[in-house]
Amino acid sequence: MTDIRIRLRTGLGAAILIAGAVAGAPSLAASSVAGASGAAGGVPAIAAASQAEPLPTPEFVAGLGAVEGHLRVGGALYADGKATDALVHFRRPLEVLYPGLKPSIDARDVPDFKPELEALLQAAKAGQPAAGISRRIDDVLVKLRAATASVPVAERRDIHTGLKVASLLLGTIADTYGAAVVDGRIVDATDYQASLGYMQVAAGVLRQAAPRFKDADPERWTIVAHDLTRLARAWPSLLPPEQPVLNVAEVRALVVNLRQQLDTF
């Protein structure tokens, strides 16, 4: 069992591996769902249409990554003694994200991680020690890795799979960060933290893709790495600063450029 705060700092995306070449837990495919931060504000929609249909591979792996991002941010908050804030990030994967993933879980015949999500939420509500919560998070992550392993081998080995889901996650990051900032102030800590979790996952995806990416197109990778570093400045800490380091327009501009580079690779 590893300290969840260390894992947050070292990069969330490293936990889910795609074929040893492109790793990460990408985003969801659609824009954020509006709402209060205690409910579904800033949470991306898994399915653009009906949640009754299985998702294509990028969106499915993206959904798993969104779960991971919330749990890791929630774990870091819980370890810092902010249990009330952490509960929102434990609740969203179960109540908001899981229903959209369930048809894909069934269709791919992968281990269901709902029981682990429920156990985590109940343990956090009961105020269990941070070490126990971290173990519960580990239990979910094991199931997420098993679900990711259901991706067909050809897709796992294709670098474009990772770049596609990273691009989708970047779009989600812009939407979620945008929901957190109103009139030049960060007014929704939950959406700020959710976008931080997604950003850490996206960075992990691209770090794992970097060797092959740089070998294929070094000039394009230089642009991506530069803009990704600039974008990461928007989240200087787990708790939001009083004033945003980057405004919404700056975040969106960086995201647009990054997605263009990834989508045309």
Tab-separated table of C-alpha atoms in Angstrom, residues 51-215:
chain	number	residue	atom	x	y	z
A	51	GLN	CA	-25.844	4.880	-21.655
A	52	ALA	CA	-27.512	1.563	-22.495
A	53	GLU	CA	-24.975	0.820	-25.237
A	54	PRO	CA	-21.383	-0.395	-24.755
A	55	LEU	CA	-18.760	2.279	-25.370
A	56	PRO	CA	-16.049	2.179	-28.024
A	57	THR	CA	-12.616	1.355	-26.656
A	58	PRO	CA	-11.324	4.946	-26.228
A	59	GLU	CA	-14.426	6.047	-24.345
A	60	PHE	CA	-14.456	2.906	-22.200
A	61	VAL	CA	-10.823	3.252	-21.150
A	62	ALA	CA	-11.520	6.941	-20.706
A	63	GLY	CA	-14.306	6.211	-18.283
A	64	LEU	CA	-12.030	3.971	-16.262
A	65	GLY	CA	-9.498	6.787	-16.183
A	66	ALA	CA	-12.057	9.263	-14.932
A	67	VAL	CA	-12.827	6.911	-12.064
A	68	GLU	CA	-9.124	6.691	-11.289
A	69	GLY	CA	-8.645	10.442	-11.383
A	70	HIS	CA	-11.458	11.066	-8.901
A	71	LEU	CA	-10.297	8.366	-6.517
A	72	ARG	CA	-6.719	9.569	-6.435
A	73	VAL	CA	-7.683	13.185	-5.837
A	74	GLY	CA	-10.162	12.019	-3.212
A	75	GLY	CA	-7.506	9.858	-1.591
A	76	ALA	CA	-5.096	12.767	-1.392
A	77	LEU	CA	-7.762	14.952	0.202
A	78	TYR	CA	-8.674	12.239	2.692
A	79	ALA	CA	-5.029	11.723	3.639
A	80	ASP	CA	-4.779	15.448	4.307
A	81	GLY	CA	-7.718	15.291	6.731
A	82	LYS	CA	-10.310	16.728	4.328
A	83	ALA	CA	-12.756	13.836	4.472
A	84	THR	CA	-15.833	15.863	3.514
A	85	ASP	CA	-14.180	17.111	0.331
A	86	ALA	CA	-12.883	13.615	-0.436
A	87	LEU	CA	-16.349	12.068	-0.209
A	88	VAL	CA	-17.498	13.950	-3.309
A	89	HIS	CA	-14.701	12.369	-5.343
A	90	PHE	CA	-15.513	8.912	-3.953
A	91	ARG	CA	-19.230	9.352	-4.657
A	92	ARG	CA	-19.026	10.552	-8.253
A	93	PRO	CA	-17.414	7.402	-9.689
A	94	LEU	CA	-20.101	5.251	-8.117
A	95	GLU	CA	-23.175	7.403	-8.688
A	96	VAL	CA	-22.304	9.311	-11.868
A	97	LEU	CA	-19.617	7.449	-13.831
A	98	TYR	CA	-20.326	3.792	-13.131
A	99	PRO	CA	-23.835	3.652	-14.687
A	100	GLY	CA	-22.420	4.720	-18.043
A	101	LEU	CA	-19.639	2.127	-17.824
A	102	LYS	CA	-21.823	-0.814	-16.765
A	103	PRO	CA	-22.966	-1.827	-20.300
A	104	SER	CA	-19.332	-1.952	-21.425
A	105	ILE	CA	-18.301	-3.927	-18.343
A	106	ASP	CA	-20.979	-6.496	-19.149
A	107	ALA	CA	-20.218	-6.600	-22.879
A	108	ARG	CA	-16.482	-7.074	-22.313
A	109	ASP	CA	-17.028	-9.614	-19.521
A	110	VAL	CA	-14.579	-7.874	-17.203
A	111	PRO	CA	-14.540	-7.862	-13.383
A	112	ASP	CA	-17.140	-5.515	-11.975
A	113	PHE	CA	-15.667	-2.911	-9.638
A	114	LYS	CA	-18.929	-1.578	-8.186
A	115	PRO	CA	-18.567	-3.568	-4.927
A	116	GLU	CA	-15.115	-2.045	-4.375
A	117	LEU	CA	-16.452	1.456	-5.057
A	118	GLU	CA	-19.278	0.899	-2.580
A	119	ALA	CA	-16.893	-0.429	0.062
A	120	LEU	CA	-14.616	2.584	-0.401
A	121	LEU	CA	-17.462	5.059	-0.029
A	122	GLN	CA	-18.823	3.349	3.080
A	123	ALA	CA	-15.368	3.184	4.652
A	124	ALA	CA	-14.844	6.902	4.053
A	125	LYS	CA	-18.278	7.743	5.459
A	126	ALA	CA	-17.383	5.721	8.552
A	127	GLY	CA	-14.194	7.757	9.006
A	128	GLN	CA	-11.752	4.894	8.661
A	129	PRO	CA	-8.029	5.771	8.885
A	130	ALA	CA	-6.333	7.065	5.734
A	131	ALA	CA	-4.278	3.871	5.401
A	132	GLY	CA	-7.468	1.840	5.145
A	133	ILE	CA	-8.931	4.206	2.575
A	134	SER	CA	-5.765	3.925	0.504
A	135	ARG	CA	-6.089	0.136	0.540
A	136	ARG	CA	-9.699	0.446	-0.603
A	137	ILE	CA	-8.556	2.645	-3.473
A	138	ASP	CA	-5.955	0.040	-4.377
A	139	ASP	CA	-8.735	-2.559	-4.539
A	140	VAL	CA	-10.586	-0.464	-7.120
A	141	LEU	CA	-7.436	0.192	-9.137
A	142	VAL	CA	-6.756	-3.534	-9.434
A	143	LYS	CA	-10.180	-3.953	-11.032
A	144	LEU	CA	-9.617	-0.956	-13.310
A	145	ARG	CA	-6.384	-2.498	-14.573
A	146	ALA	CA	-8.176	-5.767	-15.273
A	147	ALA	CA	-10.884	-3.910	-17.180
A	148	THR	CA	-8.292	-2.051	-19.240
A	149	ALA	CA	-6.660	-5.367	-20.101
A	150	SER	CA	-9.837	-6.281	-21.982
A	151	VAL	CA	-8.861	-3.865	-24.764
A	152	PRO	CA	-8.065	-5.874	-27.915
A	153	VAL	CA	-4.357	-6.383	-28.456
A	154	ALA	CA	-4.271	-4.491	-31.749
A	155	GLU	CA	-5.760	-1.416	-30.110
A	156	ARG	CA	-3.497	-1.723	-27.097
A	157	ARG	CA	-0.434	-1.682	-29.318
A	158	ASP	CA	-1.572	1.261	-31.403
A	159	ILE	CA	-0.133	4.515	-30.072
A	160	HIS	CA	-3.097	6.337	-31.578
A	161	THR	CA	-5.362	4.715	-28.989
A	162	GLY	CA	-3.522	6.454	-26.168
A	163	LEU	CA	-3.289	9.745	-28.055
A	164	LYS	CA	-6.999	9.652	-28.809
A	165	VAL	CA	-8.007	9.172	-25.203
A	166	ALA	CA	-5.480	11.765	-24.044
A	167	SER	CA	-7.035	14.220	-26.463
A	168	LEU	CA	-10.510	13.448	-25.143
A	169	LEU	CA	-9.300	13.923	-21.592
A	170	LEU	CA	-7.816	17.297	-22.470
A	171	GLY	CA	-11.208	18.416	-23.738
A	172	THR	CA	-12.751	17.266	-20.473
A	173	ILE	CA	-10.082	19.132	-18.513
A	174	ALA	CA	-10.911	22.399	-20.268
A	175	ASP	CA	-14.636	21.961	-19.629
A	176	THR	CA	-14.220	20.994	-15.993
A	177	TYR	CA	-11.732	23.756	-15.249
A	178	GLY	CA	-14.077	26.172	-16.980
A	179	ALA	CA	-16.885	25.068	-14.658
A	180	ALA	CA	-14.666	25.782	-11.655
A	181	VAL	CA	-13.799	29.367	-12.605
A	182	VAL	CA	-16.415	32.133	-12.673
A	183	ASP	CA	-15.665	35.819	-13.164
A	184	GLY	CA	-11.951	35.247	-12.777
A	185	ARG	CA	-12.214	33.360	-9.479
A	186	ILE	CA	-12.156	29.656	-8.628
A	187	VAL	CA	-15.586	29.167	-7.109
A	188	ASP	CA	-15.871	25.370	-7.276
A	189	ALA	CA	-13.097	23.458	-5.528
A	190	THR	CA	-14.493	20.089	-6.595
A	191	ASP	CA	-14.330	20.871	-10.294
A	192	TYR	CA	-10.869	22.382	-9.856
A	193	GLN	CA	-9.721	19.164	-8.164
A	194	ALA	CA	-11.444	16.952	-10.732
A	195	SER	CA	-9.678	18.769	-13.543
A	196	LEU	CA	-6.406	18.328	-11.634
A	197	GLY	CA	-7.017	14.579	-11.445
A	198	TYR	CA	-7.785	14.385	-15.159
A	199	MET	CA	-4.691	16.445	-15.923
A	200	GLN	CA	-2.473	14.091	-13.954
A	201	VAL	CA	-3.939	11.140	-15.837
A	202	ALA	CA	-3.477	12.813	-19.224
A	203	ALA	CA	0.120	13.669	-18.365
A	204	GLY	CA	0.723	10.030	-17.461
A	205	VAL	CA	-0.672	8.876	-20.797
A	206	LEU	CA	1.597	11.226	-22.711
A	207	ARG	CA	4.677	10.440	-20.624
A	208	GLN	CA	4.287	6.774	-21.484
A	209	ALA	CA	3.731	7.579	-25.156
A	210	ALA	CA	6.702	9.953	-25.287
A	211	PRO	CA	9.451	7.568	-26.499
A	212	ARG	CA	7.506	6.423	-29.546
A	213	PHE	CA	6.028	9.874	-30.133
A	214	LYS	CA	9.431	11.589	-30.081
A	215	ASP	CA	10.939	8.982	-32.353
